[in-house]
């Protein structure tokens, strides 16, 4: 049951991090409060990255029965996103977010050559966009940020779902070496947990180049900085999501595919100039929860080994951990 709760929290975080970027700094900006990070922009106007993963076997299960077991190869992911400030006042900000993802891979049966009933295409496109507004004020002599976001996603066949997110975060401590904040986040599209806690902690050690950066429960990094570069070791949550049509009996004809993963990794970043940034990720992708959901993102309720109810995908996917490699560039139009 504890595992189910943790997985649910992680899944919610994966879906909400894009619209939540204005409330909690992204992984590049979290510890740039130090004097050493003065050349880094807090927000990135345009982000582009390419990722490849090793070939691997996967298994889909429906009602506890194996319904498809095949192999993926030549896996490539291309993602592009932009975050544009529309309004920036002393206490109010409004941002527009747009994102595009393309997932490309080949699926085959090593023995029979049978075609997949789930992945009937070699490439899938996923679109997402929305608005995020934030209000800044003081409460109990502490800085407070309240943020609301509205987003919509889609694919080549049309629109998907609208999603609303609300968050409130209080900065409890903010010194030259330590920052700590606590808050809550809620969203309209959820499986079983509409509200969840948010905890962020950043600390710079006596060695001013070394820091720890934690956003619970989505990421943990130990970072070492030089003037124009930084290397980090840790782990973060991410997800691959897209809509697809399937002929698998018992599955939704139009389904929402979600692959929520934990990525232990080494992350290298370099400042090319005052607006352009380069990054490399290398690590292992480990499945937390993966499979096909209904278009409305709802799963099914099942009993675990202890007889407790938990939410699973309609069609569950399993695979072993696989290595990945990621190269990206970011451009900051606004300093």
Short mmCIF file of C-alpha atoms in Angstrom, two decimals:
data_model
loop_
_atom_site.label_atom_id
_atom_site.label_comp_id
_atom_site.label_asym_id
_atom_site.label_seq_id
_atom_site.Cartn_x
_atom_site.Cartn_y
_atom_site.Cartn_z
CA UNK A 1 0.00 0.00 0.00
CA UNK A 2 2.86 2.36 0.83
CA UNK A 3 4.37 1.64 -2.58
CA UNK A 4 1.04 2.47 -4.25
CA UNK A 5 0.82 5.84 -2.48
CA UNK A 6 4.38 6.76 -3.45
CA UNK A 7 3.76 5.79 -7.09
CA UNK A 8 0.58 7.86 -7.19
CA UNK A 9 2.42 10.93 -5.88
CA UNK A 10 5.18 10.45 -8.43
CA UNK A 11 2.70 10.12 -11.28
CA UNK A 12 0.92 13.32 -10.28
CA UNK A 13 4.25 15.13 -10.16
CA UNK A 14 5.18 13.93 -13.64
CA UNK A 15 1.99 15.31 -15.13
CA UNK A 16 2.13 18.63 -13.35
CA UNK A 17 5.78 19.67 -13.47
CA UNK A 18 5.50 21.46 -16.81
CA UNK A 19 2.81 23.87 -15.65
CA UNK A 20 4.45 24.11 -12.23
CA UNK A 21 7.74 25.47 -13.54
CA UNK A 22 7.02 29.04 -12.42
CA UNK A 23 6.44 27.99 -8.81
CA UNK A 24 9.41 25.70 -8.27
CA UNK A 25 12.61 26.43 -10.18
CA UNK A 26 13.60 23.87 -12.81
CA UNK A 27 16.48 21.47 -12.26
CA UNK A 28 18.96 23.88 -13.81
CA UNK A 29 17.85 26.90 -11.80
CA UNK A 30 17.22 25.43 -8.36
CA UNK A 31 20.57 26.24 -6.82
CA UNK A 32 21.49 29.26 -8.93
CA UNK A 33 20.84 31.53 -5.97
CA UNK A 34 24.57 31.46 -5.24
CA UNK A 35 27.01 34.08 -6.45
CA UNK A 36 28.70 31.44 -8.62
CA UNK A 37 25.57 31.00 -10.73
CA UNK A 38 25.07 34.60 -11.74
CA UNK A 39 25.42 33.77 -15.45
CA UNK A 40 22.54 31.30 -15.52
CA UNK A 41 19.03 32.40 -16.48
CA UNK A 42 16.23 31.35 -14.17
CA UNK A 43 13.82 30.49 -16.99
CA UNK A 44 14.46 29.10 -20.46
CA UNK A 45 12.49 30.51 -23.37
CA UNK A 46 13.15 27.57 -25.71
CA UNK A 47 14.24 24.02 -24.88
CA UNK A 48 15.15 21.28 -27.35
CA UNK A 49 16.48 17.82 -26.64
CA UNK A 50 16.98 14.42 -28.22
CA UNK A 51 17.07 11.15 -26.30
CA UNK A 52 17.81 7.56 -27.24
CA UNK A 53 17.28 4.38 -25.23
CA UNK A 54 18.52 0.81 -25.57
CA UNK A 55 16.40 -1.87 -27.22
CA UNK A 56 14.36 -3.86 -24.72
CA UNK A 57 11.57 -6.39 -24.27
CA UNK A 58 8.20 -5.31 -22.88
CA UNK A 59 5.06 -7.09 -21.71
CA UNK A 60 1.46 -5.84 -21.63
CA UNK A 61 -0.95 -7.47 -19.17
CA UNK A 62 -4.74 -7.18 -19.00
CA UNK A 63 -6.66 -8.46 -15.96
CA UNK A 64 -3.48 -10.17 -14.79
CA UNK A 65 -3.04 -12.06 -18.07
CA UNK A 66 -0.21 -11.45 -20.54
CA UNK A 67 -1.68 -10.14 -23.81
CA UNK A 68 1.40 -8.91 -25.70
CA UNK A 69 5.12 -9.56 -25.35
CA UNK A 70 7.40 -7.94 -27.91
CA UNK A 71 10.61 -5.98 -28.33
CA UNK A 72 11.28 -2.29 -28.97
CA UNK A 73 14.33 -1.06 -30.84
CA UNK A 74 15.66 2.15 -32.42
CA UNK A 75 14.04 4.29 -29.71
CA UNK A 76 14.36 8.04 -30.26
CA UNK A 77 12.56 10.92 -28.55
CA UNK A 78 12.55 14.54 -29.67
CA UNK A 79 11.08 17.23 -27.42
CA UNK A 80 10.71 20.98 -27.88
CA UNK A 81 9.12 23.46 -25.49
CA UNK A 82 8.80 27.18 -24.96
CA UNK A 83 7.81 29.28 -21.97
CA UNK A 84 7.00 32.92 -22.73
CA UNK A 85 6.25 35.60 -20.11
CA UNK A 86 3.08 37.49 -21.04
CA UNK A 87 2.87 39.64 -17.91
CA UNK A 88 5.53 40.31 -15.26
CA UNK A 89 4.61 42.68 -12.44
CA UNK A 90 5.89 42.96 -8.89
CA UNK A 91 3.21 40.65 -7.48
CA UNK A 92 1.71 39.02 -10.57
CA UNK A 93 3.11 36.98 -13.45
CA UNK A 94 1.52 35.18 -16.40
CA UNK A 95 3.31 32.68 -18.63
CA UNK A 96 2.32 30.78 -21.77
CA UNK A 97 3.67 27.26 -22.25
CA UNK A 98 3.84 25.18 -25.43
CA UNK A 99 5.42 21.74 -25.83
CA UNK A 100 5.81 19.18 -28.59
CA UNK A 101 7.07 15.59 -28.26
CA UNK A 102 7.74 12.95 -30.90
CA UNK A 103 8.30 9.33 -29.90
CA UNK A 104 9.76 7.05 -32.55
CA UNK A 105 10.55 3.32 -32.24
CA UNK A 106 10.17 -0.05 -33.93
CA UNK A 107 8.23 -2.95 -32.42
CA UNK A 108 8.60 -6.58 -33.45
CA UNK A 109 8.18 -10.15 -32.25
CA UNK A 110 11.55 -11.90 -32.25
CA UNK A 111 10.05 -15.32 -33.00
CA UNK A 112 6.84 -15.03 -35.02
CA UNK A 113 7.13 -11.61 -36.65
CA UNK A 114 3.62 -10.78 -35.40
CA UNK A 115 2.56 -7.12 -35.44
CA UNK A 116 1.72 -5.23 -32.25
CA UNK A 117 -1.94 -4.64 -31.42
CA UNK A 118 -0.97 -1.69 -29.20
CA UNK A 119 1.76 0.17 -31.10
CA UNK A 120 0.43 0.22 -34.65
CA UNK A 121 2.60 3.16 -35.74
CA UNK A 122 6.34 3.75 -35.73
CA UNK A 123 6.00 7.35 -34.47
CA UNK A 124 3.63 9.26 -32.17
CA UNK A 125 3.22 13.02 -31.75
CA UNK A 126 2.03 14.70 -28.56
CA UNK A 127 1.16 18.38 -28.07
CA UNK A 128 0.54 20.39 -24.92
CA UNK A 129 -0.07 24.05 -24.16
CA UNK A 130 -1.47 26.29 -21.48
CA UNK A 131 -1.31 29.35 -19.25
CA UNK A 132 0.15 29.71 -15.77
CA UNK A 133 -0.59 32.66 -13.51
CA UNK A 134 1.11 33.35 -10.18
CA UNK A 135 0.50 35.81 -7.36
CA UNK A 136 3.22 36.71 -4.84
CA UNK A 137 2.50 38.04 -1.35
CA UNK A 138 3.56 37.78 2.27
CA UNK A 139 1.94 35.58 4.92
CA UNK A 140 3.16 35.40 8.54
CA UNK A 141 6.18 37.43 7.39
CA UNK A 142 7.08 34.71 4.87
CA UNK A 143 7.04 34.94 1.04
CA UNK A 144 4.10 33.06 -0.47
CA UNK A 145 3.37 32.05 -4.07
CA UNK A 146 -0.08 31.00 -5.26
CA UNK A 147 -0.24 29.64 -8.79
CA UNK A 148 -3.00 28.37 -11.08
CA UNK A 149 -2.56 26.73 -14.48
CA UNK A 150 -4.84 25.56 -17.25
CA UNK A 151 -3.50 23.29 -19.99
CA UNK A 152 -4.78 21.17 -22.85
CA UNK A 153 -3.07 18.36 -24.74
CA UNK A 154 -3.68 16.60 -28.02
CA UNK A 155 -2.36 14.52 -30.88
CA UNK A 156 -2.64 14.31 -34.66
CA UNK A 157 -6.25 13.12 -34.40
CA UNK A 158 -7.48 16.05 -32.32
CA UNK A 159 -7.65 17.43 -28.79
CA UNK A 160 -7.12 15.34 -25.70
CA UNK A 161 -8.02 16.58 -22.20
CA UNK A 162 -8.06 19.85 -20.26
CA UNK A 163 -6.15 19.87 -16.99
CA UNK A 164 -6.21 22.40 -14.16
CA UNK A 165 -3.51 22.76 -11.51
CA UNK A 166 -3.44 24.86 -8.34
CA UNK A 167 -0.52 25.27 -5.96
CA UNK A 168 0.43 27.28 -2.91
CA UNK A 169 4.05 27.37 -1.71
CA UNK A 170 5.56 29.23 1.25
CA UNK A 171 9.28 30.02 1.42
CA UNK A 172 10.13 29.24 5.04
CA UNK A 173 13.87 29.85 4.89
CA UNK A 174 16.03 31.69 2.36
CA UNK A 175 19.65 32.43 3.22
CA UNK A 176 22.85 32.55 1.20
CA UNK A 177 23.43 28.84 1.86
CA UNK A 178 19.99 27.33 2.47
CA UNK A 179 16.50 27.56 1.04
CA UNK A 180 13.47 25.58 2.24
CA UNK A 181 9.84 25.78 1.09
CA UNK A 182 6.66 23.87 1.82
CA UNK A 183 3.33 23.77 0.02
CA UNK A 184 0.50 21.82 -1.56
CA UNK A 185 -0.57 21.13 -5.12
CA UNK A 186 -3.91 19.98 -6.54
CA UNK A 187 -5.02 19.05 -10.04
CA UNK A 188 -8.24 18.15 -11.81
CA UNK A 189 -6.94 15.10 -13.70
CA UNK A 190 -5.96 12.48 -11.17
CA UNK A 191 -6.36 8.76 -10.54
CA UNK A 192 -6.73 8.63 -6.77
CA UNK A 193 -4.91 11.55 -5.10
CA UNK A 194 -6.16 15.06 -6.04
CA UNK A 195 -4.00 16.93 -3.47
CA UNK A 196 -0.38 16.30 -2.57
CA UNK A 197 2.39 17.98 -0.53
CA UNK A 198 5.35 19.80 -2.08
CA UNK A 199 8.71 20.13 -0.31
CA UNK A 200 11.84 21.78 -1.70
CA UNK A 201 15.24 22.03 -0.03
CA UNK A 202 18.49 23.47 -1.37
CA UNK A 203 21.71 23.74 0.61
CA UNK A 204 25.22 24.87 -0.31
CA UNK A 205 28.00 23.23 1.69
CA UNK A 206 31.11 24.91 3.08
CA UNK A 207 32.74 24.12 -0.22
CA UNK A 208 30.86 26.81 -2.22
CA UNK A 209 30.95 24.69 -5.38
CA UNK A 210 29.01 21.81 -3.81
CA UNK A 211 25.26 21.83 -3.15
CA UNK A 212 22.30 19.52 -2.68
CA UNK A 213 19.01 20.15 -4.50
CA UNK A 214 15.84 18.28 -3.52
CA UNK A 215 12.25 18.67 -4.70
CA UNK A 216 10.14 16.00 -3.04
CA UNK A 217 9.09 13.68 -4.37
CA UNK A 218 10.29 14.34 -7.91
CA UNK A 219 14.06 14.83 -7.80
CA UNK A 220 17.28 14.64 -5.79
CA UNK A 221 20.67 15.93 -6.98
CA UNK A 222 24.13 16.52 -5.57
CA UNK A 223 25.71 19.26 -7.68
CA UNK A 224 29.24 20.52 -8.25
CA UNK A 225 29.65 23.87 -10.01
CA UNK A 226 32.37 25.71 -11.85
CA UNK A 227 31.96 29.17 -13.34
CA UNK A 228 30.43 28.00 -16.64
CA UNK A 229 29.70 24.34 -16.08
CA UNK A 230 28.15 21.99 -13.60
CA UNK A 231 27.94 18.25 -13.02
CA UNK A 232 25.15 16.63 -11.01
CA UNK A 233 24.53 13.11 -9.73
CA UNK A 234 21.10 12.02 -8.60
CA UNK A 235 17.70 10.97 -9.87
CA UNK A 236 14.52 12.55 -11.20
CA UNK A 237 11.05 11.53 -12.28
CA UNK A 238 9.84 12.00 -15.84
CA UNK A 239 7.22 10.52 -18.12
CA UNK A 240 6.46 9.77 -21.74
CA UNK A 241 2.82 10.36 -22.68
CA UNK A 242 0.86 10.19 -25.91
CA UNK A 243 -2.47 9.12 -27.33
CA UNK A 244 -2.84 6.10 -29.59
CA UNK A 245 -5.41 3.84 -31.19
CA UNK A 246 -5.26 0.14 -30.43
CA UNK A 247 -7.01 -3.03 -31.60
CA UNK A 248 -6.17 -4.95 -28.44
CA UNK A 249 -9.30 -6.67 -27.15
CA UNK A 250 -10.35 -5.30 -23.76
CA UNK A 251 -8.33 -2.08 -24.12
CA UNK A 252 -9.79 1.36 -24.94
CA UNK A 253 -9.89 1.93 -28.72
CA UNK A 254 -8.38 5.37 -28.08
CA UNK A 255 -5.99 5.16 -25.15
CA UNK A 256 -3.62 7.40 -23.23
CA UNK A 257 -0.18 5.80 -22.97
CA UNK A 258 1.85 6.81 -19.93
CA UNK A 259 5.32 5.59 -19.01
CA UNK A 260 6.32 7.12 -15.65
CA UNK A 261 9.95 6.44 -14.86
CA UNK A 262 12.66 7.12 -12.30
CA UNK A 263 15.97 8.12 -13.87
CA UNK A 264 19.16 7.78 -11.80
CA UNK A 265 21.66 9.78 -13.84
CA UNK A 266 24.74 11.90 -14.29
CA UNK A 267 23.90 15.35 -15.66
CA UNK A 268 26.42 17.75 -17.23
CA UNK A 269 25.61 21.39 -18.09
CA UNK A 270 27.64 24.07 -19.84
CA UNK A 271 27.00 27.77 -20.54
CA UNK A 272 27.82 28.44 -24.20
CA UNK A 273 27.06 32.14 -23.80
CA UNK A 274 24.83 34.33 -21.63
CA UNK A 275 21.69 33.03 -23.41
CA UNK A 276 22.57 29.57 -24.75
CA UNK A 277 23.00 26.44 -22.62
CA UNK A 278 24.08 22.87 -23.39
CA UNK A 279 23.32 19.74 -21.34
CA UNK A 280 23.96 15.99 -21.40
CA UNK A 281 22.17 13.30 -19.39
CA UNK A 282 23.25 9.66 -19.09
CA UNK A 283 21.72 7.05 -16.83
CA UNK A 284 19.13 4.32 -16.44
CA UNK A 285 15.36 4.51 -17.01
CA UNK A 286 13.41 2.48 -14.42
CA UNK A 287 9.64 1.98 -14.74
CA UNK A 288 7.53 3.12 -11.78
CA UNK A 289 4.10 2.71 -13.39
CA UNK A 290 3.38 2.24 -17.08
CA UNK A 291 0.58 1.24 -19.41
CA UNK A 292 -2.61 2.26 -21.18
CA UNK A 293 -5.29 4.40 -19.55
CA UNK A 294 -8.66 5.56 -20.75
CA UNK A 295 -8.59 8.88 -22.59
CA UNK A 296 -9.77 10.63 -19.41
CA UNK A 297 -6.59 9.31 -17.65
CA UNK A 298 -8.58 7.07 -15.33
CA UNK A 299 -7.21 3.65 -14.46
CA UNK A 300 -8.89 0.68 -12.79
CA UNK A 301 -9.10 -0.22 -9.11
CA UNK A 302 -7.45 -3.51 -8.15
CA UNK A 303 -6.59 -5.30 -4.91
CA UNK A 304 -2.96 -5.60 -3.87
CA UNK A 305 -1.41 -8.52 -1.98
CA UNK A 306 -2.64 -7.07 1.32
CA UNK A 307 -6.19 -6.70 0.01
CA UNK A 308 -5.92 -2.91 -0.23
CA UNK A 309 -7.34 -1.04 -3.23
CA UNK A 310 -4.94 0.69 -5.62
CA UNK A 311 -5.25 2.22 -9.09
CA UNK A 312 -3.53 0.55 -12.05
CA UNK A 313 -3.53 1.20 -15.81
CA UNK A 314 -6.25 -0.59 -17.77
CA UNK A 315 -3.45 -2.42 -19.58
CA UNK A 316 -0.27 -2.65 -17.51
CA UNK A 317 3.21 -2.56 -19.05
CA UNK A 318 6.36 -4.09 -17.58
CA UNK A 319 9.95 -3.86 -18.76
CA UNK A 320 13.44 -4.07 -17.30
CA UNK A 321 15.61 -0.98 -16.54
CA UNK A 322 17.30 0.38 -19.68
CA UNK A 323 20.18 2.82 -20.26
CA UNK A 324 19.46 6.19 -21.88
CA UNK A 325 21.43 9.11 -23.31
CA UNK A 326 20.09 12.64 -23.71
CA UNK A 327 21.51 15.77 -25.36
CA UNK A 328 19.79 19.15 -25.11
CA UNK A 329 20.14 22.87 -25.74
CA UNK A 330 18.23 25.77 -24.19
CA UNK A 331 17.92 29.41 -25.17
CA UNK A 332 16.94 32.22 -22.83
CA UNK A 333 15.52 35.28 -24.57
CA UNK A 334 14.69 37.02 -21.29
CA UNK A 335 17.31 37.43 -18.56
#
